[in-house]
Short mmCIF file of C-alpha atoms in Angstrom, two decimals:
data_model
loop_
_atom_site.label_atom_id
_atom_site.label_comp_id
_atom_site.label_asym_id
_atom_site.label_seq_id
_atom_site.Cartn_x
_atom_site.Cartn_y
_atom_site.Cartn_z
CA UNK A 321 132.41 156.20 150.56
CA UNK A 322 131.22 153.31 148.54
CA UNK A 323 127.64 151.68 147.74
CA UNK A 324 128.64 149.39 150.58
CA UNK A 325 129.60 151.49 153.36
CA UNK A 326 128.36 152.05 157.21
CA UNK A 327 125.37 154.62 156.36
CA UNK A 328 123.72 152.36 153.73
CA UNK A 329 123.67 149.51 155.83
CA UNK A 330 122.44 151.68 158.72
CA UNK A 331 119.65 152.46 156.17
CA UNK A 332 118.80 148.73 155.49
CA UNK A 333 117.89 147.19 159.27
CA UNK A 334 117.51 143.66 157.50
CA UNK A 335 121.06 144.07 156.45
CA UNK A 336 122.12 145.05 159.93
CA UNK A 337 120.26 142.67 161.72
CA UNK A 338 122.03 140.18 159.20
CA UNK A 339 125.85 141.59 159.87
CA UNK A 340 125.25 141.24 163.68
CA UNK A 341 123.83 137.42 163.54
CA UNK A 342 127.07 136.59 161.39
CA UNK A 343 129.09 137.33 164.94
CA UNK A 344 130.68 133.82 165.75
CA UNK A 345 127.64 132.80 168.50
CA UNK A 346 129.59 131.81 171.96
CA UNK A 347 126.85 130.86 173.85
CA UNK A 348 123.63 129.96 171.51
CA UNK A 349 120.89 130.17 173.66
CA UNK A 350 118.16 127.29 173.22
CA UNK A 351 117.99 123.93 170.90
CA UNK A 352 119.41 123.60 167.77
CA UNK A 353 115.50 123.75 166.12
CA UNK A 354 115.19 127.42 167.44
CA UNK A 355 117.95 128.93 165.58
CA UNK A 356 118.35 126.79 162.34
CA UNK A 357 116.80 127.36 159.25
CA UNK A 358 114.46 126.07 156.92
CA UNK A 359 116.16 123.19 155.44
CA UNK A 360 115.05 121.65 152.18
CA UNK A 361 116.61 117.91 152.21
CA UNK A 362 117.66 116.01 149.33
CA UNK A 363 114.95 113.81 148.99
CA UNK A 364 112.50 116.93 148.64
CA UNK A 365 115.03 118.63 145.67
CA UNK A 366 115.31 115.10 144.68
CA UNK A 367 119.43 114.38 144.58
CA UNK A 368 120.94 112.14 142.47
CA UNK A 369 122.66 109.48 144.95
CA UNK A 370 126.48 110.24 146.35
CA UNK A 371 128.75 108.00 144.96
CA UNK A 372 131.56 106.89 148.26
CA UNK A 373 131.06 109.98 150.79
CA UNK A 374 133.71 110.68 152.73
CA UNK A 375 133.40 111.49 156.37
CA UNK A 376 134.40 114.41 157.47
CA UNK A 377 137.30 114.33 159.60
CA UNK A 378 137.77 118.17 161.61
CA UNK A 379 134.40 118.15 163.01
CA UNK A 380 133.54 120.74 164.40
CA UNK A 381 134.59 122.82 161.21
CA UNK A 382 136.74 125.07 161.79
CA UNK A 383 136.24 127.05 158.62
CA UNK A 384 133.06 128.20 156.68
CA UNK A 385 133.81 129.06 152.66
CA UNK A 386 130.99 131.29 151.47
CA UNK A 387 130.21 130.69 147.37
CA UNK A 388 128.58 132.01 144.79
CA UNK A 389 126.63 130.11 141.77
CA UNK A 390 128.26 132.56 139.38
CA UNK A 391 125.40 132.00 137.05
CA UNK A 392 122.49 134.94 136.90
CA UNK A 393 120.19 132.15 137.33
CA UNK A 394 118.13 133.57 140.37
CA UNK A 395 115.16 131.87 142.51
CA UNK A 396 112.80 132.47 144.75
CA UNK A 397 110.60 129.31 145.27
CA UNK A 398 111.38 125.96 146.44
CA UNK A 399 110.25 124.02 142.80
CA UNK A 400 112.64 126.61 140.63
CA UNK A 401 115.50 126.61 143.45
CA UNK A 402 115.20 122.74 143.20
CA UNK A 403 115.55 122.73 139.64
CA UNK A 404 118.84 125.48 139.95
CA UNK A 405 120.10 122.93 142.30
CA UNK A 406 119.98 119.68 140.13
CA UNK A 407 121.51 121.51 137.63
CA UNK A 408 124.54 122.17 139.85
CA UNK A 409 124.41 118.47 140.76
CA UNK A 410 124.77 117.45 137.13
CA UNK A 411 127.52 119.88 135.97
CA UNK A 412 129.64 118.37 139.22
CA UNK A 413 128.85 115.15 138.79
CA UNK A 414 128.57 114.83 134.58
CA UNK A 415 131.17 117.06 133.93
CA UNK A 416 133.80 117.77 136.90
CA UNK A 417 133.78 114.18 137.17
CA UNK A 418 132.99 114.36 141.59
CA UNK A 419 131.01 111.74 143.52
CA UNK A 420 128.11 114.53 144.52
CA UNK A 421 127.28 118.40 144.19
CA UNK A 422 130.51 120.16 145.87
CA UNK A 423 128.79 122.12 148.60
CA UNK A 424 127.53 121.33 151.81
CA UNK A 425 124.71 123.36 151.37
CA UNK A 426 123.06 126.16 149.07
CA UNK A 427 120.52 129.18 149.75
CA UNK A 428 118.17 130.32 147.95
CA UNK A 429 116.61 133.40 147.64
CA UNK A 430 113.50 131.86 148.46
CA UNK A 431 115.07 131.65 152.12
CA UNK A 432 115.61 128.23 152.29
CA UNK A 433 118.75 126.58 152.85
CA UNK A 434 119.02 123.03 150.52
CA UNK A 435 121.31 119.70 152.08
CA UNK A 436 123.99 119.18 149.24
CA UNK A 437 126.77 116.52 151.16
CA UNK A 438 125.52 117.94 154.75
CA UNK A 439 127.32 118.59 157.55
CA UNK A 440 128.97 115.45 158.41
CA UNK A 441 130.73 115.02 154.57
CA UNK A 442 133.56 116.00 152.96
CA UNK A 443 132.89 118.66 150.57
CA UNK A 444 134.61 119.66 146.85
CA UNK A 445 134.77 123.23 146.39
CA UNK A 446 137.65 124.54 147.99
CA UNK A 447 141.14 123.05 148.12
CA UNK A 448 143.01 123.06 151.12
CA UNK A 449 139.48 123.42 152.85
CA UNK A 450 137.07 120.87 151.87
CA UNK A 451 138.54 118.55 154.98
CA UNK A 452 137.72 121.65 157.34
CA UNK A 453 134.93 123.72 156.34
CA UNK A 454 131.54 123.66 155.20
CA UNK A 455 131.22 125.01 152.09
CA UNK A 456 127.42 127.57 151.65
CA UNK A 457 126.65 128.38 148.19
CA UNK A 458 124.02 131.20 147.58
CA UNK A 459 122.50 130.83 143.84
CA UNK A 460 123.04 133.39 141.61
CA UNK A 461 125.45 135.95 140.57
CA UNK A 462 126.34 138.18 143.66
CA UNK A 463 129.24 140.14 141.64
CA UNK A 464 127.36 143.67 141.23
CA UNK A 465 124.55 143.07 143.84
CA UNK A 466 123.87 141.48 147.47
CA UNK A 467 121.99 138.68 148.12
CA UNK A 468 118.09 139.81 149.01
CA UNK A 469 117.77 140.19 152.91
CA UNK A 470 116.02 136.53 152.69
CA UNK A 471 118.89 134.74 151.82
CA UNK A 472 121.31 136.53 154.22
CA UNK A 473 119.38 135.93 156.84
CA UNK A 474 119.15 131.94 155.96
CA UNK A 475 123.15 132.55 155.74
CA UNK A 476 123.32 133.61 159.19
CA UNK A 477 120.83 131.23 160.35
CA UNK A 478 122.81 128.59 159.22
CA UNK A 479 125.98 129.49 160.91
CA UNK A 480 124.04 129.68 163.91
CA UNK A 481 122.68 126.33 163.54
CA UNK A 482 126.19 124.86 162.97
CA UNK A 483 127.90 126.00 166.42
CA UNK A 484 124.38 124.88 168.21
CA UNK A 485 124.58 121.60 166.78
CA UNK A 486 128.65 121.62 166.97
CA UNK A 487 128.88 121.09 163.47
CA UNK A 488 131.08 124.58 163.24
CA UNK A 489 133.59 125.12 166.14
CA UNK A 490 132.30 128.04 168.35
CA UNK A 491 135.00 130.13 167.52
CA UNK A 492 134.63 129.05 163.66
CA UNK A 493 136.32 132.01 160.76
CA UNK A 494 134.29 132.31 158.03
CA UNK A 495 136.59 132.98 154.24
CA UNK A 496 135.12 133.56 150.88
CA UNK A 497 136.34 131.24 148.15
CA UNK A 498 138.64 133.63 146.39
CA UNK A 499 140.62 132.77 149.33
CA UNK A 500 141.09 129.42 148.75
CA UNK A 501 142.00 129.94 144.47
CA UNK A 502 142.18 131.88 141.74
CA UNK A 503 138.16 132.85 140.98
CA UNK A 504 136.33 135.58 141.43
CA UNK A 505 133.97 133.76 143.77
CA UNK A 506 131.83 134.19 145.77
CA UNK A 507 131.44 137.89 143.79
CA UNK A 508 132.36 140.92 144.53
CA UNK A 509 129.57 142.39 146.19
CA UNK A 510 129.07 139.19 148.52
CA UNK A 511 133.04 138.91 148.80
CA UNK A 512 132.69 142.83 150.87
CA UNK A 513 129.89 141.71 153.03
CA UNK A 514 131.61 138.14 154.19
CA UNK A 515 134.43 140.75 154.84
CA UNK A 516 132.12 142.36 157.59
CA UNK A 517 131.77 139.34 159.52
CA UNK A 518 133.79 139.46 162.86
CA UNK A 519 135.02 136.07 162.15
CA UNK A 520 136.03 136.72 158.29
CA UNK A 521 139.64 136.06 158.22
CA UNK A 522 141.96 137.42 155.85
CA UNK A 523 144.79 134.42 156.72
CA UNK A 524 143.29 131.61 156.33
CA UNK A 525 145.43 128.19 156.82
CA UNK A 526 144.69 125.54 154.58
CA UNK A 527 145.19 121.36 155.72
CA UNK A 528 145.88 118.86 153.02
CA UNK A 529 145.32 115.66 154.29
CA UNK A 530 142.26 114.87 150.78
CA UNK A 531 144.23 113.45 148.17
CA UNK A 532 142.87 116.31 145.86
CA UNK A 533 143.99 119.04 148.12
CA UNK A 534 147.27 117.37 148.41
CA UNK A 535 147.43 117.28 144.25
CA UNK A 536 146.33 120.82 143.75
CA UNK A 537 148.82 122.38 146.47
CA UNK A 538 151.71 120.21 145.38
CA UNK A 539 150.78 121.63 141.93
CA UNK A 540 150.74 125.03 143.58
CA UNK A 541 154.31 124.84 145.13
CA UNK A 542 155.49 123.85 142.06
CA UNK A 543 154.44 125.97 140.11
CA UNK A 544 155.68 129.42 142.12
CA UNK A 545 158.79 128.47 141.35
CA UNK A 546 158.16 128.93 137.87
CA UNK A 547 155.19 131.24 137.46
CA UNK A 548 154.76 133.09 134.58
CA UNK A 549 154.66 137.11 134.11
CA UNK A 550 151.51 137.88 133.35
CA UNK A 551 151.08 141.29 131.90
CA UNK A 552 147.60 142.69 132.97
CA UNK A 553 145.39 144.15 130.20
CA UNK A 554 145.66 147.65 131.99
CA UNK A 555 149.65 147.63 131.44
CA UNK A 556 149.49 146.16 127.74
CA UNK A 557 146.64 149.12 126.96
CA UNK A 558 143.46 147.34 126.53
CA UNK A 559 140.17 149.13 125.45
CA UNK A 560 137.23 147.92 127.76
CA UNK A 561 135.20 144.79 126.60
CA UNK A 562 132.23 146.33 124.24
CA UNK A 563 129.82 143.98 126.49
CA UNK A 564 129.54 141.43 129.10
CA UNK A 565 131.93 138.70 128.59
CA UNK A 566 129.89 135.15 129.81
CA UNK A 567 131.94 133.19 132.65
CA UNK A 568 132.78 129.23 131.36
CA UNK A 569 129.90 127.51 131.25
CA UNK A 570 132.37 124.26 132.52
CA UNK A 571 134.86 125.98 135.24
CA UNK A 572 137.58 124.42 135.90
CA UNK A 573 137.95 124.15 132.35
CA UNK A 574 138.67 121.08 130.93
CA UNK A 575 140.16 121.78 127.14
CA UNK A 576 143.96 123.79 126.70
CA UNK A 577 143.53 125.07 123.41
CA UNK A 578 146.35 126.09 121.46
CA UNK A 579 146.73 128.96 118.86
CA UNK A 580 149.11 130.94 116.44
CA UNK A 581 148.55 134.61 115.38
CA UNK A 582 149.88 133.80 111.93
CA UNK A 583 151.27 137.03 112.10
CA UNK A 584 154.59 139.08 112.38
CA UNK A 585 156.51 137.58 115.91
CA UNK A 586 157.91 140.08 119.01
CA UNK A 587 160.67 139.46 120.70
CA UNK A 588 159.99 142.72 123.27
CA UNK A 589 157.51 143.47 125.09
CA UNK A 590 156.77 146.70 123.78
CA UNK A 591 156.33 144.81 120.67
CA UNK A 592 154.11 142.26 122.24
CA UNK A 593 151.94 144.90 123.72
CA UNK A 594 151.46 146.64 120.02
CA UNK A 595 150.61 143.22 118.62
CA UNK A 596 148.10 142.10 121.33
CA UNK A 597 146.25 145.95 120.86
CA UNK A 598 146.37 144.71 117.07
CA UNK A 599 144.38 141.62 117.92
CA UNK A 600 141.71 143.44 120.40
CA UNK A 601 141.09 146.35 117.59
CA UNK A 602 140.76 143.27 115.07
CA UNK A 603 138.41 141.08 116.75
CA UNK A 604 136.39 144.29 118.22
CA UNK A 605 136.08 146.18 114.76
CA UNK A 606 136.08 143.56 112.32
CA UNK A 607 134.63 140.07 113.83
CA UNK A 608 132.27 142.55 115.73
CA UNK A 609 133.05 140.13 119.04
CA UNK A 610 132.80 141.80 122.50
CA UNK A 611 136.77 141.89 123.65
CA UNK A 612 139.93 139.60 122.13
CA UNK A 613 139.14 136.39 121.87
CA UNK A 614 141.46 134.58 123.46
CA UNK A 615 141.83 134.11 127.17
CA UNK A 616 145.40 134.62 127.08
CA UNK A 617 148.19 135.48 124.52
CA UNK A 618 152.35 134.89 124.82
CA UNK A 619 154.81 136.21 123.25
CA UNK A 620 158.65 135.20 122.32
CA UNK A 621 159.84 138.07 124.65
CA UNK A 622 158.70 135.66 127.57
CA UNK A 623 155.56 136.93 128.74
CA UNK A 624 151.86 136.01 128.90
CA UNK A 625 149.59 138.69 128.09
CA UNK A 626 145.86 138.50 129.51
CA UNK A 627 142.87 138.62 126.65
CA UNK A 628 139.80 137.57 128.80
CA UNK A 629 141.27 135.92 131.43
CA UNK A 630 140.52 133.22 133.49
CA UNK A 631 136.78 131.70 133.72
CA UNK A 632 135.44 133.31 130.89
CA UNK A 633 134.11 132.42 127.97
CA UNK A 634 136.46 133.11 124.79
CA UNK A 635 135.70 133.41 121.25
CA UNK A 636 138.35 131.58 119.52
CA UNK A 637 137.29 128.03 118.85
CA UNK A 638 133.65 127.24 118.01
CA UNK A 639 132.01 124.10 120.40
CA UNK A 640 134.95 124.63 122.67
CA UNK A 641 134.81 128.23 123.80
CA UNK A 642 132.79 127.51 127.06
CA UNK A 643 134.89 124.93 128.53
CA UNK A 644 138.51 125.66 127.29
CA UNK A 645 141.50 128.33 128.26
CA UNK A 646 142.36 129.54 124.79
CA UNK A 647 146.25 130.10 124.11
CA UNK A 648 147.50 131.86 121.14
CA UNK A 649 151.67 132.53 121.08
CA UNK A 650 152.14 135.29 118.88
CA UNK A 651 153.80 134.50 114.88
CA UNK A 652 153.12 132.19 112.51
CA UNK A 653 154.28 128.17 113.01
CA UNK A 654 153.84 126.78 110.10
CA UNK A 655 157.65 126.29 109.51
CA UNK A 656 159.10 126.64 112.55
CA UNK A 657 158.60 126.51 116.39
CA UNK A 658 158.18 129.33 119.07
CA UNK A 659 161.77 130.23 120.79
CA UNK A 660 162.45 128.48 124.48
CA UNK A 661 160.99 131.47 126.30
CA UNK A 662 157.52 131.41 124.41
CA UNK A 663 157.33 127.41 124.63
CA UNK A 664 158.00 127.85 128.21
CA UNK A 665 155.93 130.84 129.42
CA UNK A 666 153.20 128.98 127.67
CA UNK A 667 153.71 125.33 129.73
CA UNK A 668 154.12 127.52 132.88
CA UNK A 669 150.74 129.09 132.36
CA UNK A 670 149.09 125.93 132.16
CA UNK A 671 151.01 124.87 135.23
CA UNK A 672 149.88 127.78 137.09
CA UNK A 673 146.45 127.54 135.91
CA UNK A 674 146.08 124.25 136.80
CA UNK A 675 147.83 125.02 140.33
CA UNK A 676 145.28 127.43 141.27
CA UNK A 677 141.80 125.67 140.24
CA UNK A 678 141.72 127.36 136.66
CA UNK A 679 141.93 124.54 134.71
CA UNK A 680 141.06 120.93 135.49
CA UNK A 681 143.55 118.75 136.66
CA UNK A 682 142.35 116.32 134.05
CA UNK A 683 142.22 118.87 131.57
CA UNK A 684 142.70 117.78 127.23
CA UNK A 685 145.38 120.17 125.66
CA UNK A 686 144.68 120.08 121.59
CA UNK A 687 145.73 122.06 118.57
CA UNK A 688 143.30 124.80 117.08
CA UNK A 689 143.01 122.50 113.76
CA UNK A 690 142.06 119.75 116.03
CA UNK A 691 138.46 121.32 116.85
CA UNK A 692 137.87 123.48 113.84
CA UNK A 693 139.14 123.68 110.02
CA UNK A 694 141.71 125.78 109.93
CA UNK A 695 145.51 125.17 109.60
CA UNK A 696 146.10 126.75 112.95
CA UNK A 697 148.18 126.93 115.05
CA UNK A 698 151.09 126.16 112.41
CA UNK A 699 152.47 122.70 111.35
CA UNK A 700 155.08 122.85 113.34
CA UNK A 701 153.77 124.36 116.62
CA UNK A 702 151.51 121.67 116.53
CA UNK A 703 153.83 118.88 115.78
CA UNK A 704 155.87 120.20 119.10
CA UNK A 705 152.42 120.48 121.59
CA UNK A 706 151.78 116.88 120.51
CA UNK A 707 154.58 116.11 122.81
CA UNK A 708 153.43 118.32 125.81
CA UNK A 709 151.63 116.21 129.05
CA UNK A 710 147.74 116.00 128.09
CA UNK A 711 147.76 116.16 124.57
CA UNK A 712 144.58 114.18 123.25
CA UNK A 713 144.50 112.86 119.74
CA UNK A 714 140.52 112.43 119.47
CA UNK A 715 138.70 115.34 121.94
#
């Protein structure tokens, strides 16, 4: 039985008390005031101004998308929670490029709920969902631990609040973001205990009437029909990361950065898999980094092979490693260009990538030798990407 199972959270009556309030309330009992939480507004954490809100138009919600900050940046007083708060405001606004922070809301672990776009505004944080839902993000990192009991319990409060003021339909299903994309939000630890609600969902059905939405999924259906085979870094044999690995500082990323190994090609994957161990023992035992440095490797037998993965923070070009996806097709391109199936697998991976929220719609694709001095990723390989949708001349 796991660290989250029935006799621990006997063991914790604040956590029980919390898993029973999450029950989608039929009949709340009382005014609105009695059951909602504190809430700080945005004149007290002192918000930027919304740029050109958009109603919301299924109100009551029928959804509620729980998130994470994914940052082990923790608080428990109003003044630092404030401060944790502005900072999302400014990564969403500065560099995503929205109108406003992306959730409705966000908890502290000071117990106080904070008013990001409310309940009556369109939200950005989940596509396919931000017409439908109010979107709750609790600050911090909730991957290896739960929320403290103060938080939860401002959670719960503030679904309760939601069907009393019918802001949230009475009958409302609660999802966790990883259900919306491709992230690992809102953590694992906080993913299992959403997964205790009565209303958490496991088929959620998304509505794409946002422009955005409409975008990303059109992206998405595109993209299955061409998505690339990913070979996991437990089938291509890779040793465990030496350390953490940080997540992307900017996520979705917004720089495609493009790489050769300058090395011997494969045309198999057995090959492949030999050459990407190469490149972990490499970068582990000789640059002394934590894992592989790149987020993802191909090879001219077709396939992509994961390095880090998704949302995390590579170590393959200086300046750019906390905001890019870094790409390295395996062989050396100084005097010729990957085969079809490499070139491919490679532009489907970006495809996919950007189809499931991995990498920024408006994302810059450039050549290694673009951002550092190096003669990577091969003359030619570079000449060809220069023709590839996004390429930027000056990043």
């Amino acid at each position: 039985m796991n660290k989250f199972s029935l006799p621990i959270i006997v063991a914790n009556l604040g956590l029980l008390t919390s898993l029973v309030l999450a029950a989608p309330p039929n009949d709340v009992q009382g005014s609105a005031d009695a059951v909602c939480p504190r809430i700080v507004t945005r004149d007290e954490w002192k918000a930027r101004e919304a740029l050109f809100p958009e109603k919301l138009p299924h109100s009551p919600a029928p959804y509620l998308v729980v998130h994470h900050g994914g940052i082990k940046r923790y608080c428990h007083d109003q003044l630092t929670c404030s401060a944790i708060v502005r900072s999302y405001q400014d990564l969403h606004i500065d560099t995503n490029g929205w109108q406003d922070i992306g959730y409705n809301f966000l908890i502290g672990e000071d117990g106080n709920v904070y008013e990001g776009r409310g309940w009556d505004t369109v939200g950005a944080h989940a596509p396919g969902y931000n017409v439908q839902s109010i979107g709750v993000c609790v600050i911090g990192d909730f991957t290896d631990r739960l929320p403290n009991e103060a938080a939860l319990s401002a959670l719960n409060s503030l679904m309760r609040c939601g069907v009393a003021m019918a802001k949230l339909k009475k009958d409302y299903l609660v999802i966790g973001h990883r259900q919306t994309r491709s992230t690992e939000c809102p953590g694992e630890a906080l993913f299992k205990y959403v997964q205790s609600f009565p209303n958490w969902t496991d088929r959620p059905v998304p509505i794409l009437s946002k422009r955005t939405d409409t975008i990303a999924y059109f992206l998405h259906l595109m993209s299955m029909k061409t998505v690339p085979t990913i070979i996991s870094r437990s089938e291509w044999g890779a040793k465990e990361p030496k350390g953490s690995v940080d997540p992307l500082r900017v996520n979705p990323p917004t720089y495609i950065i493009i790489h050769h190994s300058a090395t011997d090609t494969c045309t198999t994957r057995a090959i492949c898999q030999a050459r990407v161990r190469a490149f972990q023992n490499y970068h582990m035992n000789e640059k002394k980094w934590n894992d592989i440095g790149y987020n993802f490797i191909v090879g001219e037998d077709g396939n992509v092979y994961e390095g880090r993965g998704w949302a995390k923070t590579g170590a393959h070009t200086k300046s750019y490693n906390d905001k890019s996806i870094g790409i390295c097709i395996i062989g050396n391109y100084d005097n010729r260009i990957p085969n079809n199936a490499a070139t491919e697998a490679t532009k489907q991976l970006i495809s996919y990538g950007v189809a499931q929220g991995n990498i920024s719609e408006k994302y810059f694709l450039i050549g290694h030798m673009q951002a550092s001095p190096t003669s990577c990723p091969g003359n030619k390989l570079h000449q060809l990407i220069q023709s590839w949708p996004h390429w930027t001349k000056n990043p």
